[in-house]
PDB file of C-alpha atoms in Angstrom:
ATOM      1  CA  MET A   1      19.273   7.034 -24.267  1.00  0.00           C
ATOM      2  CA  LYS A   2      17.605   9.070 -21.554  1.00  0.00           C
ATOM      3  CA  ILE A   3      14.687   7.633 -19.608  1.00  0.00           C
ATOM      4  CA  ILE A   4      12.827   8.537 -16.431  1.00  0.00           C
ATOM      5  CA  LEU A   5      13.667   5.871 -13.845  1.00  0.00           C
ATOM      6  CA  ASN A   6      11.778   6.157 -10.568  1.00  0.00           C
ATOM      7  CA  ASN A   7      10.951   9.804 -11.206  1.00  0.00           C
ATOM      8  CA  ARG A   8      14.554  10.714 -12.051  1.00  0.00           C
ATOM      9  CA  GLU A   9      16.177  11.226 -15.440  1.00  0.00           C
ATOM     10  CA  GLU A  10      18.877   8.640 -16.103  1.00  0.00           C
ATOM     11  CA  GLU A  11      21.117   8.044 -19.090  1.00  0.00           C
ATOM     12  CA  PHE A  12      22.084   4.630 -20.435  1.00  0.00           C
ATOM     13  CA  SER A  13      24.378   3.744 -23.303  1.00  0.00           C
ATOM     14  CA  GLY A  14      22.606   2.252 -26.306  1.00  0.00           C
ATOM     15  CA  ASN A  15      19.114   3.194 -27.470  1.00  0.00           C
ATOM     16  CA  CYS A  16      17.167   0.108 -26.491  1.00  0.00           C
ATOM     17  CA  LEU A  17      17.584  -2.021 -23.376  1.00  0.00           C
ATOM     18  CA  SER A  18      15.452  -4.769 -21.910  1.00  0.00           C
ATOM     19  CA  VAL A  19      14.005  -4.348 -18.426  1.00  0.00           C
ATOM     20  CA  ASP A  20      16.247  -7.260 -17.417  1.00  0.00           C
ATOM     21  CA  GLU A  21      19.367  -5.420 -18.586  1.00  0.00           C
ATOM     22  CA  ILE A  22      18.412  -2.254 -16.728  1.00  0.00           C
ATOM     23  CA  ILE A  23      17.767  -4.246 -13.557  1.00  0.00           C
ATOM     24  CA  LYS A  24      21.284  -5.702 -13.882  1.00  0.00           C
ATOM     25  CA  ILE A  25      22.947  -2.361 -14.681  1.00  0.00           C
ATOM     26  CA  LYS A  26      21.253  -0.676 -11.714  1.00  0.00           C
ATOM     27  CA  SER A  27      21.846  -3.764  -9.511  1.00  0.00           C
ATOM     28  CA  PHE A  28      18.311  -4.127  -8.206  1.00  0.00           C
ATOM     29  CA  VAL A  29      19.051  -7.339  -6.356  1.00  0.00           C
ATOM     30  CA  PHE A  30      15.877  -7.820  -4.331  1.00  0.00           C
ATOM     31  CA  LYS A  31      13.541 -10.618  -5.317  1.00  0.00           C
ATOM     32  CA  MET A  32      10.276  -8.713  -4.962  1.00  0.00           C
ATOM     33  CA  LEU A  33      10.060  -6.010  -7.589  1.00  0.00           C
ATOM     34  CA  VAL A  34       7.180  -4.063  -9.031  1.00  0.00           C
ATOM     35  CA  VAL A  35       8.001  -2.964 -12.558  1.00  0.00           C
ATOM     36  CA  ARG A  36       5.900  -0.494 -14.528  1.00  0.00           C
ATOM     37  CA  LEU A  37       6.798   0.755 -17.979  1.00  0.00           C
ATOM     38  CA  ASN A  38       4.800   3.845 -18.959  1.00  0.00           C
ATOM     39  CA  SER A  39       2.286   2.883 -16.244  1.00  0.00           C
ATOM     40  CA  LYS A  40       1.866  -0.643 -17.660  1.00  0.00           C
ATOM     41  CA  SER A  41       2.620  -3.576 -15.392  1.00  0.00           C
ATOM     42  CA  VAL A  42       5.588  -5.741 -16.454  1.00  0.00           C
ATOM     43  CA  LYS A  43       5.707  -9.221 -14.962  1.00  0.00           C
ATOM     44  CA  LYS A  44       8.879 -11.089 -14.060  1.00  0.00           C
ATOM     45  CA  GLU A  45       8.629 -13.430 -17.038  1.00  0.00           C
ATOM     46  CA  GLU A  46       8.394 -10.391 -19.333  1.00  0.00           C
ATOM     47  CA  TYR A  47      11.555  -8.625 -18.099  1.00  0.00           C
ATOM     48  CA  SER A  48      13.768  -9.983 -20.861  1.00  0.00           C
ATOM     49  CA  SER A  49      11.242  -9.432 -23.663  1.00  0.00           C
ATOM     50  CA  THR A  50      10.156  -5.907 -22.663  1.00  0.00           C
ATOM     51  CA  TYR A  51      12.283  -3.122 -24.133  1.00  0.00           C
ATOM     52  CA  VAL A  52      12.818   0.368 -22.828  1.00  0.00           C
ATOM     53  CA  LYS A  53      13.380   3.235 -25.260  1.00  0.00           C
ATOM     54  CA  GLU A  54      14.357   6.898 -25.150  1.00  0.00           C
ATOM     55  CA  GLY A  55      11.879   8.963 -23.151  1.00  0.00           C
ATOM     56  CA  ASP A  56      10.169   6.026 -21.475  1.00  0.00           C
ATOM     57  CA  ASP A  57       8.919   6.240 -17.907  1.00  0.00           C
ATOM     58  CA  LEU A  58      10.175   3.216 -15.987  1.00  0.00           C
ATOM     59  CA  LYS A  59       9.460   2.402 -12.366  1.00  0.00           C
ATOM     60  CA  ILE A  60      11.350  -0.371 -10.583  1.00  0.00           C
ATOM     61  CA  ILE A  61      10.254  -0.507  -6.974  1.00  0.00           C
ATOM     62  CA  HIS A  62      11.497  -2.860  -4.261  1.00  0.00           C
ATOM     63  CA  LEU A  63       8.873  -4.477  -2.126  1.00  0.00           C
ATOM     64  CA  VAL A  64      10.293  -5.140   1.326  1.00  0.00           C
ATOM     65  CA  SER A  65       8.511  -6.725   4.273  1.00  0.00           C
ATOM     66  CA  GLY A  66       7.109  -4.698   7.142  1.00  0.00           C
ATOM     67  CA  GLY A  67       3.689  -3.450   8.024  1.00  0.00           C
TER      68      GLY A  67
ATOM     69  CA  MET B   1     -10.874  24.392  -1.251  1.00  0.00           C
ATOM     70  CA  PRO B   2     -13.794  22.495   0.293  1.00  0.00           C
ATOM     71  CA  THR B   3     -14.739  22.809   3.955  1.00  0.00           C
ATOM     72  CA  TYR B   4     -14.377  19.891   6.336  1.00  0.00           C
ATOM     73  CA  ASN B   5     -18.136  19.346   6.281  1.00  0.00           C
ATOM     74  CA  GLN B   6     -18.079  19.131   2.480  1.00  0.00           C
ATOM     75  CA  ILE B   7     -15.160  16.691   2.655  1.00  0.00           C
ATOM     76  CA  ARG B   8     -16.914  14.541   5.237  1.00  0.00           C
ATOM     77  CA  ALA B   9     -20.170  14.508   3.280  1.00  0.00           C
ATOM     78  CA  PHE B  10     -18.285  13.522   0.141  1.00  0.00           C
ATOM     79  CA  LEU B  11     -16.204  10.801   1.803  1.00  0.00           C
ATOM     80  CA  SER B  12     -19.278   9.363   3.522  1.00  0.00           C
ATOM     81  CA  GLN B  13     -20.382   8.147   0.076  1.00  0.00           C
ATOM     82  CA  LYS B  14     -17.095   6.359  -0.638  1.00  0.00           C
ATOM     83  CA  THR B  15     -15.971   2.784  -0.064  1.00  0.00           C
ATOM     84  CA  ILE B  16     -12.343   2.158   0.873  1.00  0.00           C
ATOM     85  CA  GLY B  17     -10.806  -1.313   0.943  1.00  0.00           C
ATOM     86  CA  ILE B  18      -7.975  -2.229   3.293  1.00  0.00           C
ATOM     87  CA  ALA B  19      -6.016  -5.461   2.856  1.00  0.00           C
ATOM     88  CA  GLY B  20      -4.514  -6.365   6.219  1.00  0.00           C
ATOM     89  CA  ALA B  21      -5.259  -4.958   9.683  1.00  0.00           C
ATOM     90  CA  GLY B  22      -1.762  -4.811  11.183  1.00  0.00           C
ATOM     91  CA  GLY B  23       0.488  -1.793  11.635  1.00  0.00           C
ATOM     92  CA  LEU B  24      -0.419  -0.209   8.314  1.00  0.00           C
ATOM     93  CA  GLY B  25      -4.058  -1.237   8.007  1.00  0.00           C
ATOM     94  CA  SER B  26      -5.264  -0.503  11.536  1.00  0.00           C
ATOM     95  CA  ASN B  27      -3.679   2.960  11.642  1.00  0.00           C
ATOM     96  CA  CYS B  28      -4.732   3.845   8.105  1.00  0.00           C
ATOM     97  CA  ALA B  29      -8.307   2.825   8.917  1.00  0.00           C
ATOM     98  CA  GLU B  30      -8.292   5.041  11.990  1.00  0.00           C
ATOM     99  CA  SER B  31      -7.198   8.134  10.041  1.00  0.00           C
ATOM    100  CA  LEU B  32      -9.608   7.529   7.185  1.00  0.00           C
ATOM    101  CA  LEU B  33     -12.521   7.066   9.530  1.00  0.00           C
ATOM    102  CA  ARG B  34     -11.616  10.270  11.363  1.00  0.00           C
ATOM    103  CA  CYS B  35     -11.720  12.085   8.001  1.00  0.00           C
ATOM    104  CA  GLY B  36     -15.263  10.862   7.431  1.00  0.00           C
ATOM    105  CA  ALA B  37     -14.879   7.742   5.287  1.00  0.00           C
ATOM    106  CA  GLY B  38     -18.341   6.207   5.067  1.00  0.00           C
ATOM    107  CA  LYS B  39     -17.556   2.603   4.394  1.00  0.00           C
ATOM    108  CA  LEU B  40     -14.486   0.471   4.989  1.00  0.00           C
ATOM    109  CA  ILE B  41     -13.971  -3.104   3.825  1.00  0.00           C
ATOM    110  CA  VAL B  42     -11.159  -4.744   5.815  1.00  0.00           C
ATOM    111  CA  ALA B  43      -9.785  -8.288   5.528  1.00  0.00           C
ATOM    112  CA  ASP B  44      -7.313  -9.912   7.920  1.00  0.00           C
ATOM    113  CA  TYR B  45      -6.870 -13.392   9.410  1.00  0.00           C
ATOM    114  CA  ASP B  46      -4.689 -12.618  12.440  1.00  0.00           C
ATOM    115  CA  ARG B  47      -5.352 -12.095  16.140  1.00  0.00           C
ATOM    116  CA  VAL B  48      -4.088  -9.284  18.375  1.00  0.00           C
ATOM    117  CA  SER B  49      -0.897 -10.240  20.218  1.00  0.00           C
ATOM    118  CA  ASP B  50       1.289  -8.514  22.782  1.00  0.00           C
ATOM    119  CA  SER B  51       3.975  -7.812  20.161  1.00  0.00           C
ATOM    120  CA  ASN B  52       1.485  -5.841  18.025  1.00  0.00           C
ATOM    121  CA  LEU B  53       0.930  -3.160  20.628  1.00  0.00           C
ATOM    122  CA  ASN B  54       4.174  -1.318  19.808  1.00  0.00           C
ATOM    123  CA  ARG B  55       2.618   0.045  16.603  1.00  0.00           C
ATOM    124  CA  GLN B  56      -0.866  -1.232  15.864  1.00  0.00           C
ATOM    125  CA  PHE B  57      -4.190   0.399  16.756  1.00  0.00           C
ATOM    126  CA  TYR B  58      -5.144  -2.133  19.449  1.00  0.00           C
ATOM    127  CA  PHE B  59      -5.152  -2.234  23.229  1.00  0.00           C
ATOM    128  CA  HIS B  60      -3.839  -4.565  25.906  1.00  0.00           C
ATOM    129  CA  ASP B  61      -7.281  -5.855  26.836  1.00  0.00           C
ATOM    130  CA  GLN B  62      -7.824  -6.943  23.199  1.00  0.00           C
ATOM    131  CA  ILE B  63      -4.981  -9.485  23.112  1.00  0.00           C
ATOM    132  CA  GLY B  64      -6.285 -12.742  21.647  1.00  0.00           C
ATOM    133  CA  GLU B  65      -9.199 -11.141  19.778  1.00  0.00           C
ATOM    134  CA  LYS B  66      -9.494 -11.306  16.013  1.00  0.00           C
ATOM    135  CA  LYS B  67      -7.946  -8.105  14.691  1.00  0.00           C
ATOM    136  CA  ILE B  68     -10.950  -7.345  12.501  1.00  0.00           C
ATOM    137  CA  GLU B  69     -13.253  -7.542  15.529  1.00  0.00           C
ATOM    138  CA  ALA B  70     -10.986  -5.473  17.761  1.00  0.00           C
ATOM    139  CA  LEU B  71     -10.563  -2.929  14.954  1.00  0.00           C
ATOM    140  CA  ARG B  72     -14.317  -2.706  14.411  1.00  0.00           C
ATOM    141  CA  ASP B  73     -14.809  -2.011  18.123  1.00  0.00           C
ATOM    142  CA  ASN B  74     -12.118   0.673  18.133  1.00  0.00           C
ATOM    143  CA  LEU B  75     -13.355   2.339  14.944  1.00  0.00           C
ATOM    144  CA  LEU B  76     -16.958   2.390  16.162  1.00  0.00           C
ATOM    145  CA  ARG B  77     -15.787   4.320  19.203  1.00  0.00           C
ATOM    146  CA  ILE B  78     -14.663   7.057  16.778  1.00  0.00           C
ATOM    147  CA  ASN B  79     -17.789   6.931  14.616  1.00  0.00           C
ATOM    148  CA  PRO B  80     -20.619   4.645  15.737  1.00  0.00           C
ATOM    149  CA  PHE B  81     -22.439   5.208  12.424  1.00  0.00           C
ATOM    150  CA  ALA B  82     -19.625   4.031  10.144  1.00  0.00           C
ATOM    151  CA  SER B  83     -20.347   1.116   7.857  1.00  0.00           C
ATOM    152  CA  LEU B  84     -17.621  -1.463   8.482  1.00  0.00           C
ATOM    153  CA  GLN B  85     -17.452  -4.661   6.495  1.00  0.00           C
ATOM    154  CA  MET B  86     -14.909  -6.860   8.253  1.00  0.00           C
ATOM    155  CA  HIS B  87     -13.745 -10.207   6.840  1.00  0.00           C
ATOM    156  CA  PHE B  88     -11.784 -12.789   8.819  1.00  0.00           C
ATOM    157  CA  ALA B  89     -10.004 -14.036   5.729  1.00  0.00           C
ATOM    158  CA  LYS B  90      -6.621 -14.324   4.068  1.00  0.00           C
ATOM    159  CA  VAL B  91      -6.652 -12.264   0.880  1.00  0.00           C
ATOM    160  CA  SER B  92      -5.819 -14.424  -2.136  1.00  0.00           C
ATOM    161  CA  PRO B  93      -6.135 -14.308  -5.925  1.00  0.00           C
ATOM    162  CA  GLU B  94      -9.352 -16.313  -5.491  1.00  0.00           C
ATOM    163  CA  ASN B  95     -11.197 -13.881  -3.202  1.00  0.00           C
ATOM    164  CA  ILE B  96      -9.644 -10.518  -4.071  1.00  0.00           C
ATOM    165  CA  ALA B  97     -12.364  -9.501  -6.541  1.00  0.00           C
ATOM    166  CA  LEU B  98     -15.111 -10.705  -4.224  1.00  0.00           C
ATOM    167  CA  LEU B  99     -13.711  -8.631  -1.372  1.00  0.00           C
ATOM    168  CA  TYR B 100     -12.759  -5.410  -3.111  1.00  0.00           C
ATOM    169  CA  SER B 101     -14.672  -5.010  -6.401  1.00  0.00           C
ATOM    170  CA  THR B 102     -17.037  -2.399  -4.916  1.00  0.00           C
ATOM    171  CA  CYS B 103     -14.234  -0.164  -3.600  1.00  0.00           C
ATOM    172  CA  ASP B 104     -13.352   3.298  -4.894  1.00  0.00           C
ATOM    173  CA  VAL B 105      -9.748   2.780  -3.770  1.00  0.00           C
ATOM    174  CA  VAL B 106      -7.880  -0.024  -1.981  1.00  0.00           C
ATOM    175  CA  VAL B 107      -4.994   0.125   0.517  1.00  0.00           C
ATOM    176  CA  GLU B 108      -2.362  -2.646   0.533  1.00  0.00           C
ATOM    177  CA  ALA B 109      -1.423  -3.090   4.188  1.00  0.00           C
ATOM    178  CA  PHE B 110       0.306  -6.459   4.413  1.00  0.00           C
ATOM    179  CA  ASP B 111       3.489  -7.308   6.269  1.00  0.00           C
ATOM    180  CA  GLU B 112       5.119  -9.821   3.891  1.00  0.00           C
ATOM    181  CA  ALA B 113       6.704  -8.594   0.667  1.00  0.00           C
ATOM    182  CA  SER B 114       5.394 -11.647  -1.206  1.00  0.00           C
ATOM    183  CA  GLU B 115       1.822 -10.798  -0.162  1.00  0.00           C
ATOM    184  CA  LYS B 116       2.337  -7.183  -1.228  1.00  0.00           C
ATOM    185  CA  LEU B 117       3.486  -8.334  -4.664  1.00  0.00           C
ATOM    186  CA  MET B 118       0.581 -10.777  -5.015  1.00  0.00           C
ATOM    187  CA  PHE B 119      -1.908  -8.066  -4.100  1.00  0.00           C
ATOM    188  CA  ILE B 120      -0.486  -5.412  -6.433  1.00  0.00           C
ATOM    189  CA  GLU B 121      -0.302  -7.861  -9.351  1.00  0.00           C
ATOM    190  CA  GLU B 122      -3.747  -9.373  -8.812  1.00  0.00           C
ATOM    191  CA  MET B 123      -5.391  -5.971  -8.406  1.00  0.00           C
ATOM    192  CA  SER B 124      -3.878  -4.753 -11.685  1.00  0.00           C
ATOM    193  CA  LEU B 125      -5.071  -7.964 -13.353  1.00  0.00           C
ATOM    194  CA  GLN B 126      -8.518  -8.431 -11.827  1.00  0.00           C
ATOM    195  CA  LEU B 127      -9.582  -4.902 -10.844  1.00  0.00           C
ATOM    196  CA  PRO B 128      -7.388  -2.634 -12.986  1.00  0.00           C
ATOM    197  CA  LEU B 129      -9.631   0.423 -12.649  1.00  0.00           C
ATOM    198  CA  ILE B 130      -9.442   0.593  -8.862  1.00  0.00           C
ATOM    199  CA  PRO B 131      -6.491   2.654  -7.541  1.00  0.00           C
ATOM    200  CA  VAL B 132      -4.139   0.815  -5.168  1.00  0.00           C
ATOM    201  CA  VAL B 133      -2.136   2.544  -2.427  1.00  0.00           C
ATOM    202  CA  ALA B 134       0.664   0.222  -1.272  1.00  0.00           C
ATOM    203  CA  ALA B 135       3.568   0.527   1.172  1.00  0.00           C
ATOM    204  CA  SER B 136       7.171  -0.682   1.100  1.00  0.00           C
ATOM    205  CA  GLY B 137      10.002   0.219   3.456  1.00  0.00           C
ATOM    206  CA  LEU B 138       9.028   1.417   6.924  1.00  0.00           C
ATOM    207  CA  ALA B 139      11.096  -0.569   9.428  1.00  0.00           C
ATOM    208  CA  GLY B 140      13.347   0.901  12.106  1.00  0.00           C
ATOM    209  CA  TRP B 141      13.684   4.602  12.817  1.00  0.00           C
ATOM    210  CA  GLY B 142      15.295   7.707  11.331  1.00  0.00           C
ATOM    211  CA  ASP B 143      16.004   8.509   7.660  1.00  0.00           C
ATOM    212  CA  ILE B 144      12.473   9.848   7.384  1.00  0.00           C
ATOM    213  CA  GLU B 145      13.588  11.998   4.420  1.00  0.00           C
ATOM    214  CA  LYS B 146      13.960   8.795   2.373  1.00  0.00           C
ATOM    215  CA  ILE B 147      10.218   8.165   2.548  1.00  0.00           C
ATOM    216  CA  ARG B 148       8.418   9.073  -0.660  1.00  0.00           C
ATOM    217  CA  SER B 149       5.486   8.069  -2.826  1.00  0.00           C
ATOM    218  CA  ILE B 150       6.056   6.666  -6.282  1.00  0.00           C
ATOM    219  CA  LYS B 151       3.065   6.871  -8.620  1.00  0.00           C
ATOM    220  CA  SER B 152       2.525   4.807 -11.725  1.00  0.00           C
ATOM    221  CA  GLY B 153      -0.915   4.950 -13.277  1.00  0.00           C
ATOM    222  CA  ASN B 154      -3.359   3.546 -10.756  1.00  0.00           C
ATOM    223  CA  LEU B 155      -0.658   2.450  -8.318  1.00  0.00           C
ATOM    224  CA  ILE B 156       1.005   4.454  -5.551  1.00  0.00           C
ATOM    225  CA  ILE B 157       3.737   2.926  -3.369  1.00  0.00           C
ATOM    226  CA  CYS B 158       4.669   4.786  -0.174  1.00  0.00           C
ATOM    227  CA  GLY B 159       7.752   4.218   1.988  1.00  0.00           C
ATOM    228  CA  ASP B 160      11.524   4.314   1.623  1.00  0.00           C
ATOM    229  CA  GLY B 161      11.600   1.180  -0.553  1.00  0.00           C
ATOM    230  CA  GLU B 162      14.531  -0.334   1.319  1.00  0.00           C
ATOM    231  CA  SER B 163      14.232  -0.653   5.126  1.00  0.00           C
ATOM    232  CA  GLU B 164      13.111  -4.233   5.554  1.00  0.00           C
ATOM    233  CA  VAL B 165      11.807  -5.590   8.831  1.00  0.00           C
ATOM    234  CA  SER B 166      14.047  -8.119  10.631  1.00  0.00           C
ATOM    235  CA  GLU B 167      14.981  -9.252  14.122  1.00  0.00           C
ATOM    236  CA  ASP B 168      17.366  -6.317  14.543  1.00  0.00           C
ATOM    237  CA  ASN B 169      15.390  -3.808  12.487  1.00  0.00           C
ATOM    238  CA  PRO B 170      11.896  -4.013  13.953  1.00  0.00           C
ATOM    239  CA  THR B 171       8.870  -2.016  12.914  1.00  0.00           C
ATOM    240  CA  LEU B 172       8.150   0.751  15.425  1.00  0.00           C
ATOM    241  CA  ALA B 173       5.175   3.026  15.935  1.00  0.00           C
ATOM    242  CA  PRO B 174       6.507   6.318  14.510  1.00  0.00           C
ATOM    243  CA  LYS B 175       7.608   5.176  11.042  1.00  0.00           C
ATOM    244  CA  VAL B 176       4.780   2.664  10.573  1.00  0.00           C
ATOM    245  CA  ARG B 177       2.240   5.291  11.505  1.00  0.00           C
ATOM    246  CA  ILE B 178       3.921   7.910   9.299  1.00  0.00           C
ATOM    247  CA  VAL B 179       3.746   5.598   6.275  1.00  0.00           C
ATOM    248  CA  SER B 180       0.206   4.399   7.055  1.00  0.00           C
ATOM    249  CA  ASN B 181      -0.849   8.031   7.252  1.00  0.00           C
ATOM    250  CA  ILE B 182       0.902   8.855   3.987  1.00  0.00           C
ATOM    251  CA  GLN B 183      -1.222   6.036   2.556  1.00  0.00           C
ATOM    252  CA  ALA B 184      -4.360   7.539   4.114  1.00  0.00           C
ATOM    253  CA  ASP B 185      -3.420  10.925   2.665  1.00  0.00           C
ATOM    254  CA  ALA B 186      -2.899   9.369  -0.770  1.00  0.00           C
ATOM    255  CA  VAL B 187      -6.397   7.861  -0.507  1.00  0.00           C
ATOM    256  CA  LEU B 188      -7.794  11.328   0.226  1.00  0.00           C
ATOM    257  CA  GLU B 189      -5.890  12.775  -2.729  1.00  0.00           C
ATOM    258  CA  ILE B 190      -7.361  10.146  -5.043  1.00  0.00           C
ATOM    259  CA  LEU B 191     -10.933  10.506  -3.767  1.00  0.00           C
ATOM    260  CA  LEU B 192     -11.079  14.258  -3.254  1.00  0.00           C
ATOM    261  CA  LYS B 193      -9.855  14.933  -6.792  1.00  0.00           C
ATOM    262  CA  GLU B 194     -13.516  14.750  -7.816  1.00  0.00           C
ATOM    263  CA  LEU B 195     -14.504  17.300  -5.180  1.00  0.00           C
ATOM    264  CA  VAL B 196     -12.070  20.160  -5.885  1.00  0.00           C
TER     265      VAL B 196
END
């Protein structure tokens, strides 16, 4: 399936993956993540039960300290 | 395109929230006030220290002062008629709505990643209609081309998303001020949409 991940088109095998699986595939290892699926907030406890499909707009953004 | 006077008149009617008055918040506040922002609501619980002066909008003779008080003094020197609501408080899930519910847009300007996450999550829960402009990744120097803004609905996150502050990767004036000004510009983009 093709999705838009962080503004870029990316292809994954299979046609439905959980947010958790995508985080593992893309090795987002940081603890502090903001996840938005089609502009809707996805909380940490929902990563494994939220599924991403063809054409979805997914944002996975690291929050790092500094300001 | 509107003239500067039209922009200033329009922004003078707007309320902008800023969460944190450190490197991001103090510099963002300065730029927004210079553009004509009428009302700022700023919350911070820290005091000015010597180590802040490498990047924050404070001066040597303000060391020891509450940041919100020093910032108010500095901002009033730019515009003595600005309405500045300053709160000496740590932003938390309990007071976030009280502090920011009247804002047209809010800037996340914390240092700690955990505070950034708390703020973004609580804003989308408690005040979902208010746009949030956050920042992540602005430590060190160089690699400026990695800085970008990611938009998702009502949330914008500015920065490179990876350069984390540490003992050997400190935050320095140029990059912090670049990102804080990208945040200020994003605020203008959100507010001025109604004008153009």
